[in-house]
Amino acid sequence: MSVVRMQAPSQVLKEFRPLFRPDSIAVIGASANGTSAGNRFIRVLRDCGYRGRIFPIHPSAAEIEGIPAFRSLAETPEPTDYAYLTVPAKNAEAVLAGAGGRLRFAQVMASGDPETHHAWEDRLRELARQGGFRLVGPNCMGTHSPHGGYTFMEGAVIEPGGVGVACQSGGLGMDILRRGQNLGLRFSGLVTLGNSIDVGPSDLLEYYLHDPETRVVGLYVEDVKDGRRFQELVRKNKGRKPVVLLVGGVTGLGGKAAASHTGAMAGTDQAWRALARQTGMVLTDTLDTFLDALQLCLWLQPKPGREPVVTLFGNGGGASVLATDALDRAGFGLASPSPAAREEYARIKLPPGASLANPIDLPASVLKEEEGRVAARILDINRTLTAPYATIIHLNLPVILGYRHVPGFLPNLLNSVLGGADGADSAPHQILVLRSDRSEEADAWRREFRRAAMERGVPTFDEIPQAVDALAGFRGYEEFLSAIGHANSPPANRSTA
Amino acid sequence: MDAPAQISGNGAHAPAIRRIIDRAIEAGQGALDEHSGKLVLSELGIAVPKSVRIGPYDGAHGRIAALRPPFVLKALSSEAVHKSDLGAVRLGLANAAEVDAACAEIRARMAQAGKALTGFLVEEMVEPGTEIVIGGVIDPQLGPMIMLGAGGVFAEILKDVAFRLCPIEARDACEMIEGLRMAPILKGARGKAGADLGRIRDALLALGGEDGFFTAHADRVEEFDLNPLIARHDGLVAVDCRVVLRGVGK
């Protein structure tokens, strides 16, 4: 499999620098009257505080959005690092043909006419080759690069983070950005790749794997283009940097006539599942599970080889019972409190209704004890003396809000449940489930709790089963790490041993 | 069954296997016939039943003296056919006369189905064991992929399968075995003798490992099935094999 050319990491980082940290951005498709997508992009660049030079390109306008315009990419005072093209497909070629070797990256938003787009894309690819620039797209939405101080999306948080995303769909890229940032994810980059006629998912995967700012890679792919190279990259990574994958179009091959049993049972879905198993990638199948997996991979320290036993902590007896079932189905067990933990729990005087076995079930009326600080004591004992693989803390906020009149209760409770996220190797994975009834008040408190959790690097979920599923996916990654740490010995065999 | 050879994915067999495949492609065949397929398996060290090949109109008398009854008779075709669906397989034949009678029947059936008949394979019957399938298919995006599963004619109904992309490592092969619902049966459930798991692992590696058959020849092989492989505590025998070739008539 060593047929694929690999570049040195420094070379990869250097090649993509103009895309992720452009010194200059040309905007093609803004107009003097100020209503087009190009104008919107210039205003977004301004709002997010982009510090490089902006070159509006226009055949006749002298000034666009108050910035001097140029007639072509050949006439800008310095070469352009990144050109953002919102012009219609038929105009893109002339613009790029005029770059005259003075362009590093072009991103083309337009999509070609369905009848002729293959020929159009071939011509664009050829222009990129001749002009010595890389082409992102076509049929995409833009690039979000907080490290480069720019974004394509109005309202995007420009604060840099550790999640690097490549997305073969523009709209889904925006969903990832919007929903992700509300979950507390911050990005090292998010590139919408569209039809990927030049820059493809493998290029971005390679970049993010080498980029020191990126701690977890997230990819949405429909057609990976160069499967060999993609595969070689993730095989070489060996799980060192977590990779979360959302693959679209995996169920579409059902009609293929196969000449063998194997062919009849194989499909794209099996191929991606296989690759995930072989490389430790976390494979997801919805936007939400993709974002959930990114949260865990970003914030949890892998604990390979740990027995998967969990402490459940929270208010809601029925919810705990259902959670126990969800854990069981996902292959987790409940952690038995250690004798030392039981001894410590016995010293805590609690009103009736509380149970300190596992699940630890504390009604809101008990959680309010010690102005909400009792949770911290219990969780501390669980963390240090029982030391499970993970602790899932679930708070049913509407019920808890019934005690909002107790001074300091809610802030103290929040501090209590976030106290264990110190990242120590021995500490359990800490996960917070914030259950709401969708009332305005409960949702507002959920946002506040979530904001505090993200600052501490604690993953948050709306419901317990969702947290359990995400943890099971992360567990697959940990099991891969644990498996590659062991020798390739044959499986135990009772009959011939 | 013969003394088991060393199952090997070391690549030394590659030229011999390539010659078998190239010959079939040059002859315009869309698939290896079962005889050629089993030659490939023998090169890989995967055991096949002791057999004799006879022409489409040959009599069995004198030709199958070296085989021990009961016999299995199979039609050979250069096309990928589901032999059991066509009734082109007969089991438990006691002597040459029964083989000849079965040959005549199968000739008629193949002619009726419009399938090219290139001869017959007469094989010794293999002692019963657990039926598994190992197969390969090319994923359009990710390339050659190998499968292990519960085998036999109900393989597609049971769908107890594990897939991995080629090349696989020993760890992958072991996880494939462990990942099957039938793994406890292979290990020896309820007092029954299990299978030789090391041999299954080695077969997976010889077929899908770094220098394995499918990894090395995916440019010419489109799909393959070894179904069933009879897995026993004392061996692993490929009773049937189908190798679909690429680029012929497509």
XYZ file of C-alpha atoms in Angstrom:
747
model
C 0.000 0.000 0.000
C 3.007 2.314 -0.073
C 2.087 3.579 -3.532
C 0.753 6.818 -2.114
C 2.987 9.852 -1.976
C 3.215 11.445 1.464
C 4.578 14.895 2.130
C 6.624 16.034 5.091
C 4.432 17.597 7.815
C 6.144 20.970 7.518
C 5.467 20.957 3.769
C 1.774 20.213 4.323
C 1.422 22.994 6.890
C 3.240 25.415 4.621
C 1.096 24.534 1.626
C -2.160 25.194 3.469
C -1.047 28.274 5.348
C -2.499 30.681 2.723
C -5.929 29.050 3.175
C -5.928 28.978 6.972
C -3.908 32.140 7.625
C -4.276 34.309 4.539
C -2.449 37.649 4.480
C -4.827 38.772 1.764
C -8.319 37.792 0.669
C -9.765 38.645 -2.733
C -13.551 38.759 -3.008
C -15.035 38.117 -6.407
C -18.757 38.627 -6.670
C -19.268 41.740 -4.537
C -20.933 44.661 -6.271
C -21.084 48.414 -5.864
C -24.741 48.345 -4.845
C -23.934 46.124 -1.921
C -26.539 43.352 -1.915
C -24.698 40.291 -3.210
C -23.154 37.338 -1.389
C -19.713 38.855 -1.994
C -20.691 42.044 -0.173
C -22.033 40.012 2.686
C -18.690 38.171 2.882
C -16.760 41.468 3.026
C -19.009 42.644 5.850
C -18.485 39.351 7.698
C -14.721 39.779 7.265
C -14.962 43.232 8.796
C -17.232 42.172 11.641
C -14.980 39.310 12.627
C -11.969 41.627 12.614
C -9.985 40.114 9.753
C -6.603 41.868 9.828
C -5.217 41.049 6.377
C -5.831 42.969 3.179
C -9.135 42.670 1.343
C -9.148 42.982 -2.456
C -12.608 43.324 -3.994
C -12.367 42.305 -7.645
C -14.813 43.951 -10.041
C -14.728 44.757 -13.788
C -15.808 48.365 -13.346
C -16.426 49.507 -9.735
C -13.743 51.727 -8.204
C -14.743 50.904 -4.637
C -16.820 48.237 -2.946
C -17.908 48.421 0.702
C -15.541 51.394 0.966
C -12.514 49.361 -0.134
C -10.651 50.105 -3.393
C -11.531 47.475 -6.010
C -9.322 45.914 -8.697
C -10.240 44.764 -12.173
C -8.644 41.353 -11.898
C -6.558 39.150 -9.656
C -3.564 40.160 -11.813
C -3.869 43.810 -10.766
C -3.873 43.551 -6.966
C -0.931 45.292 -5.275
C 0.318 41.962 -3.923
C -0.421 38.311 -4.745
C -3.612 36.942 -3.224
C -3.467 34.131 -0.643
C -7.155 33.251 -0.786
C -9.803 34.190 -3.332
C -13.489 33.796 -2.462
C -15.612 33.516 -5.610
C -19.364 33.962 -5.426
C -19.764 34.783 -9.126
C -21.962 32.530 -11.277
C -20.319 29.403 -12.683
C -19.934 30.853 -16.173
C -17.853 33.800 -14.844
C -15.531 31.823 -12.588
C -13.255 30.635 -15.382
C -12.425 34.104 -16.713
C -11.657 35.345 -13.181
C -9.327 32.433 -12.413
C -7.681 32.577 -15.828
C -6.738 36.162 -14.987
C -4.926 35.214 -11.770
C -1.640 35.138 -13.646
C 0.239 32.998 -11.153
C -0.580 35.440 -8.333
C -3.014 33.275 -6.388
C -2.521 30.502 -3.805
C -6.068 29.275 -3.003
C -9.400 29.837 -4.684
C -12.732 28.755 -3.240
C -15.563 28.574 -5.761
C -19.106 28.655 -4.379
C -21.020 28.251 -7.652
C -22.089 24.892 -8.970
C -22.077 24.119 -12.654
C -25.044 23.490 -14.877
C -26.194 19.884 -14.270
C -25.774 19.123 -17.998
C -22.245 20.433 -18.380
C -20.720 20.579 -14.915
C -18.190 17.778 -15.508
C -16.613 19.644 -18.414
C -16.733 22.901 -16.438
C -15.070 21.258 -13.442
C -12.378 19.784 -15.698
C -11.639 23.256 -17.021
C -11.461 24.700 -13.482
C -9.078 21.927 -12.430
C -6.903 22.663 -15.421
C -6.897 26.412 -14.625
C -5.745 25.599 -11.086
C -2.969 23.377 -12.398
C -1.816 25.965 -14.912
C -2.178 28.889 -12.527
C -0.323 27.150 -9.716
C -3.122 27.565 -7.150
C -5.259 25.064 -5.227
C -8.980 25.069 -5.754
C -11.540 24.446 -3.002
C -15.045 23.516 -4.163
C -16.950 24.162 -6.320
C -20.448 24.021 -4.864
C -19.563 25.000 -1.295
C -20.012 27.800 1.240
C -16.600 28.976 2.388
C -13.953 28.532 5.037
C -13.910 29.275 8.758
C -10.437 29.841 10.157
C -10.242 31.572 13.524
C -6.428 31.298 13.470
C -6.496 33.256 10.224
C -8.984 35.686 11.762
C -11.734 35.062 9.240
C -14.934 33.173 8.675
C -17.584 32.830 5.998
C -20.505 32.541 8.373
C -22.296 35.432 9.962
C -22.492 34.863 13.705
C -19.638 32.374 13.811
C -17.536 32.513 16.963
C -14.066 33.532 15.843
C -12.337 32.218 18.961
C -9.875 29.464 17.911
C -10.144 25.923 19.214
C -9.024 22.370 18.629
C -11.606 20.956 16.216
C -10.572 20.745 12.555
C -13.406 19.988 10.141
C -13.631 19.242 6.441
C -17.136 18.965 5.050
C -18.279 17.922 1.597
C -21.497 19.871 2.042
C -21.781 23.606 2.506
C -25.071 23.606 4.362
C -24.015 20.854 6.706
C -20.767 22.758 7.324
C -22.826 25.674 8.583
C -24.884 23.344 10.781
C -21.685 21.911 12.252
C -20.407 25.388 12.960
C -23.636 26.721 14.459
C -24.637 23.714 16.537
C -21.037 22.941 17.395
C -20.325 26.354 18.812
C -23.478 26.194 20.904
C -22.194 22.924 22.348
C -18.945 24.675 23.184
C -16.852 23.425 20.297
C -14.256 25.837 18.967
C -12.536 25.222 15.656
C -8.998 25.219 14.332
C -10.636 25.312 10.914
C -13.760 24.327 9.021
C -13.560 24.047 5.257
C -16.586 23.294 3.105
C -15.226 21.236 0.227
C -18.253 20.817 -2.005
C -17.481 18.690 -5.034
C -13.784 18.500 -4.098
C -12.421 18.635 -7.627
C -8.939 19.578 -6.402
C -8.604 19.939 -2.612
C -10.250 16.818 -1.185
C -11.025 15.311 2.222
C -7.657 13.541 2.282
C -5.783 16.826 1.835
C -7.579 18.369 4.792
C -7.242 15.204 6.857
C -3.485 15.257 6.256
C -3.302 18.942 7.153
C -5.306 18.571 10.367
C -3.342 15.497 11.435
C -0.154 17.570 11.227
C -1.573 20.869 12.471
C -0.501 21.330 16.105
C -3.575 23.489 16.858
C -5.963 20.693 15.843
C -6.707 18.182 18.598
C -9.537 16.303 16.936
C -10.430 15.939 13.258
C -14.045 15.815 12.071
C -14.924 14.853 8.518
C -18.187 14.721 6.623
C -17.607 12.805 3.400
C -19.796 11.567 0.590
C -17.125 10.710 -1.950
C -13.636 10.554 -0.525
C -12.139 10.665 -4.071
C -8.819 8.973 -3.262
C -9.703 6.175 -0.861
C -6.203 4.695 -0.877
C -4.597 7.875 0.344
C -7.361 8.510 2.859
C -6.932 5.001 4.177
C -3.179 5.263 4.383
C -3.433 8.521 6.330
C -5.774 7.126 8.969
C -3.842 3.861 9.166
C -0.607 5.805 9.765
C -2.285 8.006 12.363
C -2.987 4.884 14.464
C -5.413 6.816 16.638
C -2.792 9.315 17.812
C -5.162 12.158 16.923
C -8.840 11.190 17.181
C -10.750 11.298 13.900
C -14.556 11.480 13.868
C -16.295 10.588 10.667
C -19.781 11.186 9.322
C -20.313 9.430 6.002
C -23.248 10.190 3.747
C -24.645 7.945 1.010
C -23.648 4.631 2.582
C -26.945 2.906 1.966
C -27.248 3.632 -1.735
C -25.613 0.532 -3.182
C -28.388 -1.936 -2.483
C -29.203 -2.459 -6.134
C -25.783 -3.675 -7.204
C -25.955 -7.160 -8.635
C -23.286 -9.307 -7.042
C -21.781 -12.512 -8.357
C -20.854 -13.805 -4.911
C -22.303 -14.189 -1.412
C -19.703 -11.717 -0.223
C -20.696 -9.188 -2.881
C -24.343 -9.580 -1.939
C -23.617 -8.792 1.702
C -21.008 -6.054 1.246
C -21.737 -2.360 1.000
C -20.203 1.035 1.545
C -21.449 0.968 5.122
C -19.459 -2.195 5.900
C -16.362 -0.723 4.264
C -16.428 2.398 6.416
C -17.216 0.403 9.551
C -14.280 -1.837 8.755
C -11.952 1.094 8.276
C -13.140 2.632 11.550
C -12.441 -0.630 13.382
C -8.994 -0.912 11.819
C -7.907 2.659 12.508
C -9.742 3.735 15.661
C -11.848 6.307 13.812
C -15.152 7.126 15.493
C -17.858 6.530 12.895
C -21.156 8.366 13.372
C -24.327 8.471 11.336
C -26.121 11.691 12.233
C -25.150 15.329 12.642
C -25.877 15.177 16.382
C -23.858 12.034 17.055
C -21.017 13.540 14.997
C -20.957 16.642 17.218
C -21.311 14.523 20.361
C -18.312 12.430 19.339
C -16.291 15.570 18.638
C -17.070 16.826 22.168
C -15.861 13.610 23.781
C -12.764 13.308 21.609
C -11.877 16.915 22.322
C -12.357 16.883 26.068
C -11.940 13.361 27.381
C -8.524 11.866 27.990
C -8.599 8.315 26.577
C -8.481 5.614 29.253
C -7.650 2.474 27.269
C -7.937 -0.794 29.125
C -10.176 0.498 31.919
C -13.105 -1.656 32.943
C -16.163 0.165 31.532
C -18.106 0.723 34.727
C -20.046 3.916 35.253
C -21.441 5.854 38.191
C -24.812 7.441 37.536
C -25.542 10.506 39.639
C -28.577 12.729 39.520
C -32.190 13.446 40.316
C -34.854 11.270 38.784
C -35.398 7.641 39.809
C -37.088 6.526 36.597
C -34.522 8.357 34.535
C -31.803 6.455 36.422
C -33.495 3.142 35.748
C -33.794 3.876 32.037
C -30.198 5.086 32.046
C -29.098 1.805 33.608
C -30.821 -0.060 30.773
C -29.170 2.182 28.186
C -25.769 1.537 29.787
C -26.357 -2.199 29.779
C -27.385 -2.228 26.120
C -24.261 -0.250 25.216
C -22.007 -2.726 27.033
C -21.344 -0.731 30.201
C -21.773 -1.837 33.787
C -22.532 0.085 36.962
C -19.558 0.693 39.246
C -19.980 -0.779 42.729
C -19.074 1.769 45.384
C -15.839 0.641 47.054
C -15.963 -0.236 50.785
C -14.005 2.927 51.552
C -16.522 4.956 49.551
C -19.425 3.347 51.435
C -17.769 4.233 54.705
C -17.391 7.866 53.648
C -20.948 8.022 52.308
C -22.193 6.807 55.699
C -20.766 9.938 57.340
C -22.977 12.180 55.195
C -26.315 12.832 56.852
C -28.980 12.998 54.186
C -32.759 13.472 54.415
C -34.897 10.488 53.384
C -35.329 9.795 49.671
C -31.662 9.683 48.797
C -29.784 6.593 47.707
C -26.001 6.463 47.668
C -25.729 3.078 45.985
C -25.279 3.208 42.224
C -27.292 4.795 40.586
C -26.825 7.589 43.101
C -30.301 9.051 43.208
C -30.666 12.410 44.924
C -34.006 14.205 44.629
C -33.819 17.956 44.152
C -34.863 18.352 47.798
C -31.647 16.552 48.787
C -29.416 18.204 46.174
C -30.262 21.544 47.807
C -28.671 20.414 51.107
C -25.632 22.456 52.168
C -26.839 25.070 49.614
C -26.095 22.673 46.785
C -22.614 21.688 48.006
C -23.524 18.165 49.122
C -23.207 16.961 45.521
C -19.547 17.948 45.515
C -18.863 15.826 48.624
C -20.514 12.753 47.165
C -18.912 13.116 43.745
C -15.532 13.625 45.341
C -15.853 10.328 47.239
C -17.008 8.571 44.048
C -14.102 10.029 42.091
C -11.355 9.217 44.551
C -12.549 6.068 46.321
C -14.704 4.257 43.743
C -12.873 5.705 40.722
C -15.192 4.382 37.987
C -14.408 4.590 34.299
C -16.953 7.390 33.903
C -19.403 9.427 35.922
C -22.595 10.538 34.215
C -24.238 13.359 36.120
C -27.803 14.091 35.117
C -29.781 17.060 36.348
C -33.495 17.402 35.720
C -33.486 21.186 35.638
C -37.250 21.966 35.853
C -37.445 20.040 39.143
C -34.277 21.572 40.502
C -35.614 25.043 39.666
C -38.319 24.458 42.262
C -35.590 25.280 44.827
C -34.228 28.370 43.055
C -35.187 30.383 46.184
C -32.489 28.617 48.251
C -29.659 31.154 48.297
C -26.652 30.090 46.249
C -28.153 26.686 45.427
C -27.899 26.742 41.615
C -24.390 28.253 41.341
C -23.139 25.922 44.088
C -24.716 22.908 42.416
C -23.049 23.885 39.152
C -19.665 24.155 40.824
C -20.271 20.851 42.565
C -20.986 18.923 39.384
C -18.119 20.485 37.450
C -15.581 20.049 40.232
C -14.115 16.762 39.057
C -13.051 17.816 35.609
C -9.401 18.207 36.479
C -8.171 15.945 33.688
C -6.160 13.680 36.002
C -5.459 10.256 34.434
C -7.106 8.435 37.321
C -10.193 10.657 37.306
C -13.341 9.247 35.705
C -14.625 10.647 32.450
C -17.067 13.281 33.560
C -20.216 13.852 31.532
C -23.053 16.218 32.280
C -26.615 15.635 31.127
C -28.831 18.697 31.385
C -32.451 17.663 31.102
C -35.029 20.314 30.325
C -38.776 20.393 29.729
C -38.121 22.956 26.951
C -39.680 25.718 29.042
C -37.950 29.029 28.554
C -36.634 29.118 32.087
C -35.210 25.589 32.076
C -33.671 26.104 28.640
C -32.072 29.342 29.828
C -30.533 27.567 32.806
C -29.412 24.741 30.518
C -27.569 27.289 28.352
C -25.918 28.772 31.419
C -24.874 25.388 32.811
C -23.648 24.347 29.382
C -21.559 27.501 29.013
C -19.879 26.835 32.359
C -19.324 23.174 31.441
C -17.669 23.986 28.137
C -15.297 26.348 29.902
C -14.223 23.437 32.085
C -14.063 21.024 29.159
C -17.005 18.919 30.349
C -19.122 17.406 27.567
C -22.846 18.093 27.895
C -25.887 16.295 26.571
C -29.628 16.869 26.535
C -30.573 13.289 27.465
C -28.867 10.328 29.126
C -29.183 7.714 26.325
C -27.538 10.177 23.941
C -24.620 10.535 26.379
C -24.375 6.763 26.738
C -24.274 6.244 22.960
C -21.578 8.877 22.568
C -19.550 7.294 25.357
C -19.868 3.894 23.655
C -18.458 5.410 20.451
C -15.558 6.902 22.382
C -15.036 3.564 24.070
C -14.475 2.061 20.590
C -11.628 4.519 20.099
C -10.160 3.611 23.492
C -10.443 -0.108 22.697
C -8.535 0.455 19.480
C -5.768 2.228 21.409
C -5.704 -0.604 23.866
C -5.659 -3.273 21.113
C -2.742 -1.798 19.192
C -0.833 -1.704 22.430
C -0.940 -5.497 22.566
C 0.875 -8.134 20.509
C -0.962 -9.777 17.619
C -1.613 -13.054 19.365
C -4.220 -15.576 18.171
C -7.495 -15.584 20.053
C -7.932 -17.975 22.957
C -8.942 -21.414 21.726
C -10.407 -23.839 24.181
C -10.450 -26.852 21.884
C -6.831 -26.893 20.735
C -5.034 -25.073 23.532
C -7.936 -35.189 4.469
C -4.300 -34.558 3.516
C -1.726 -33.392 6.019
C -2.266 -29.634 6.319
C 0.258 -27.478 4.511
C 1.523 -24.259 6.040
C -0.972 -21.489 5.256
C 1.115 -18.611 4.106
C 0.682 -15.010 3.146
C 4.363 -14.480 2.438
C 3.882 -13.594 -1.228
C 6.116 -16.376 -2.594
C 3.062 -17.829 -4.315
C 2.269 -14.620 -6.156
C 3.861 -15.472 -9.555
C 2.228 -18.912 -9.725
C -1.172 -17.457 -8.819
C -0.757 -14.637 -11.307
C -0.110 -17.219 -14.045
C -3.339 -19.078 -13.188
C -5.342 -15.835 -13.247
C -3.710 -14.536 -16.432
C -4.376 -17.795 -18.234
C -8.064 -17.562 -17.393
C -8.265 -13.907 -18.436
C -6.495 -14.664 -21.734
C -9.017 -17.437 -22.332
C -11.777 -14.855 -21.927
C -13.140 -16.367 -18.706
C -15.204 -14.191 -16.352
C -14.318 -16.419 -13.410
C -11.806 -19.058 -12.433
C -13.352 -22.488 -12.716
C -13.389 -24.368 -9.459
C -10.386 -26.487 -10.392
C -8.214 -23.406 -11.075
C -9.580 -21.688 -7.999
C -8.538 -24.618 -5.868
C -5.071 -24.586 -7.445
C -4.800 -21.016 -6.182
C -5.885 -22.106 -2.706
C -3.335 -24.913 -2.723
C -0.635 -22.385 -3.586
C -1.759 -20.380 -0.529
C -1.632 -23.494 1.624
C -5.390 -23.584 2.159
C -6.466 -27.238 2.050
C -8.929 -28.439 -0.595
C -10.492 -31.908 -0.936
C -8.502 -34.477 -2.886
C -9.935 -34.418 -6.395
C -9.729 -35.469 -10.007
C -10.813 -33.358 -12.949
C -12.543 -35.074 -15.842
C -13.677 -33.735 -19.198
C -17.355 -32.955 -19.942
C -17.855 -36.294 -21.747
C -15.273 -38.475 -19.959
C -16.371 -41.521 -18.009
C -15.261 -41.786 -14.387
C -14.097 -45.406 -14.637
C -10.341 -45.712 -14.084
C -9.956 -41.928 -13.658
C -11.027 -41.715 -10.017
C -9.279 -44.826 -8.686
C -7.006 -42.740 -6.455
C -9.984 -41.214 -4.622
C -11.701 -42.706 -1.606
C -15.513 -42.832 -1.755
C -18.004 -41.398 -1.107
C -17.538 -38.828 -3.873
C -18.790 -35.322 -4.558
C -19.411 -34.357 -8.167
C -19.432 -30.728 -9.326
C -19.859 -29.088 -12.693
C -16.958 -26.888 -13.765
C -17.840 -23.659 -15.511
C -15.858 -20.635 -16.557
C -18.874 -18.542 -15.625
C -19.701 -17.519 -12.073
C -22.668 -19.755 -11.281
C -24.453 -20.672 -8.059
C -23.944 -24.402 -8.490
C -26.345 -25.531 -5.798
C -29.132 -23.358 -7.265
C -28.543 -25.016 -10.640
C -28.426 -28.505 -9.194
C -24.870 -28.816 -10.513
C -23.521 -30.470 -7.343
C -24.132 -34.069 -6.219
C -23.032 -35.501 -2.889
C -22.503 -39.013 -1.563
C -21.833 -40.878 -4.827
C -20.581 -44.392 -4.018
C -18.792 -45.460 -7.214
C -17.820 -44.576 -10.788
C -21.140 -45.729 -12.206
C -23.055 -43.368 -9.932
C -20.661 -40.574 -10.900
C -21.297 -41.196 -14.596
C -25.051 -41.147 -14.106
C -24.847 -37.897 -12.168
C -22.600 -36.387 -14.864
C -25.236 -37.063 -17.495
C -27.926 -35.404 -15.370
C -25.842 -32.314 -14.689
C -24.877 -32.007 -18.381
C -28.562 -31.785 -19.203
C -29.267 -29.216 -16.501
C -26.359 -26.981 -17.485
C -27.418 -27.140 -21.143
C -30.950 -26.201 -20.141
C -29.675 -23.238 -18.101
C -27.458 -22.184 -21.013
C -24.276 -22.363 -18.910
C -20.931 -23.334 -20.396
C -19.748 -26.693 -19.018
C -15.978 -27.160 -19.115
C -15.788 -30.469 -17.243
C -16.377 -32.058 -13.868
C -14.589 -32.180 -10.572
C -14.818 -35.427 -8.615
C -13.803 -34.927 -5.002
C -13.535 -36.907 -1.823
C -16.222 -35.922 0.628
C -14.967 -33.858 3.540
C -15.780 -34.883 7.091
C -18.407 -32.617 8.605
C -17.484 -29.580 10.681
C -18.594 -25.986 11.119
C -19.294 -24.190 7.843
C -17.773 -20.747 7.443
C -17.306 -18.421 4.496
C -14.364 -16.212 3.633
C -14.885 -13.812 0.759
C -13.631 -10.666 -0.835
C -15.174 -7.724 -2.639
C -13.889 -4.373 -3.893
C -15.453 -1.291 -2.343
C -15.661 1.458 -4.971
C -14.126 4.041 -2.605
C -11.949 2.076 -0.217
C -10.723 -0.871 -2.293
C -10.405 -4.581 -1.532
C -12.291 -5.792 1.533
C -12.299 -9.238 3.080
C -15.185 -10.951 4.857
C -15.495 -13.784 7.352
C -18.867 -15.219 8.199
C -21.155 -18.105 8.967
C -21.032 -20.162 5.781
C -23.084 -22.588 3.775
C -26.090 -22.063 1.574
C -27.767 -19.888 4.225
C -24.849 -17.449 4.553
C -26.823 -14.575 3.070
C -29.813 -15.259 5.306
C -27.776 -15.546 8.499
C -25.657 -12.464 7.638
C -23.313 -13.248 10.536
C -20.327 -11.533 8.963
C -17.323 -9.353 9.732
C -15.613 -7.163 7.151
C -12.145 -5.585 7.104
C -10.278 -3.630 4.467
C -7.163 -5.158 2.969
C -4.495 -5.436 4.060
C -5.484 -6.880 7.423
C -3.174 -7.662 10.322
C -3.312 -10.637 12.659
C -5.167 -8.454 15.169
C -7.870 -7.748 12.590
C -8.191 -11.441 11.730
C -8.622 -12.316 15.412
C -11.179 -9.538 15.911
C -13.115 -10.773 12.865
C -13.392 -14.221 14.415
C -14.291 -12.820 17.828
C -16.831 -10.457 16.268
C -19.062 -13.190 14.828
C -22.194 -14.264 16.652
C -21.045 -17.830 15.907
C -17.677 -17.265 17.626
C -18.669 -19.433 20.627
C -19.489 -22.281 18.219
C -16.080 -21.966 16.556
C -14.496 -22.012 19.978
C -16.330 -25.173 20.946
C -19.711 -24.635 22.561
C -21.681 -27.151 24.652
C -19.108 -29.886 24.675
C -18.593 -29.890 20.900
C -15.062 -29.724 19.518
C -14.252 -26.226 18.285
C -12.385 -25.186 15.185
C -8.672 -24.485 14.830
C -8.918 -20.699 15.162
C -5.235 -20.183 14.394
C -5.821 -21.816 11.015
C -8.795 -19.546 10.267
C -6.677 -16.551 11.203
C -3.873 -17.763 8.903
C -6.310 -18.304 6.039
C -7.650 -14.759 6.481
C -4.109 -13.404 6.393
C -3.129 -15.516 3.368
C -6.160 -14.096 1.531
C -6.331 -10.531 2.840
C -3.045 -9.794 4.609
C -0.178 -7.575 3.482
C 0.925 -9.949 0.666
C -2.308 -11.915 0.624
C -4.112 -13.195 -2.451
C -6.756 -10.471 -2.665
C -4.472 -7.624 -1.607
C -1.960 -8.599 -4.274
C -4.372 -9.478 -7.086
C -7.222 -6.991 -6.578
C -6.343 -5.522 -9.959
C -7.654 -8.704 -11.589
C -9.978 -10.281 -9.041
C -13.310 -8.591 -8.546
C -14.915 -10.838 -5.948
C -14.279 -14.210 -4.398
C -16.080 -16.637 -2.109
C -14.741 -19.653 -0.302
C -18.057 -21.097 0.762
C -18.198 -23.266 2.598
C -14.928 -23.748 4.332
C -15.262 -26.693 6.698
C -13.665 -25.692 9.993
C -12.683 -28.499 12.361
C -10.374 -28.868 15.294
C -7.933 -30.697 12.985
C -8.131 -28.595 9.856
C -9.776 -26.145 7.559
C -10.847 -27.285 4.075
C -12.245 -25.157 1.261
C -15.011 -27.278 -0.196
C -16.038 -24.733 -2.785
C -14.527 -21.621 -4.225
C -15.571 -18.953 -6.660
C -13.211 -16.309 -8.027
C -14.776 -13.634 -10.242
C -12.284 -11.941 -12.549
C -12.214 -8.329 -13.587
C -12.307 -6.754 -16.951
C -13.610 -9.662 -18.950
C -16.707 -8.902 -20.977
C -17.519 -5.900 -18.758
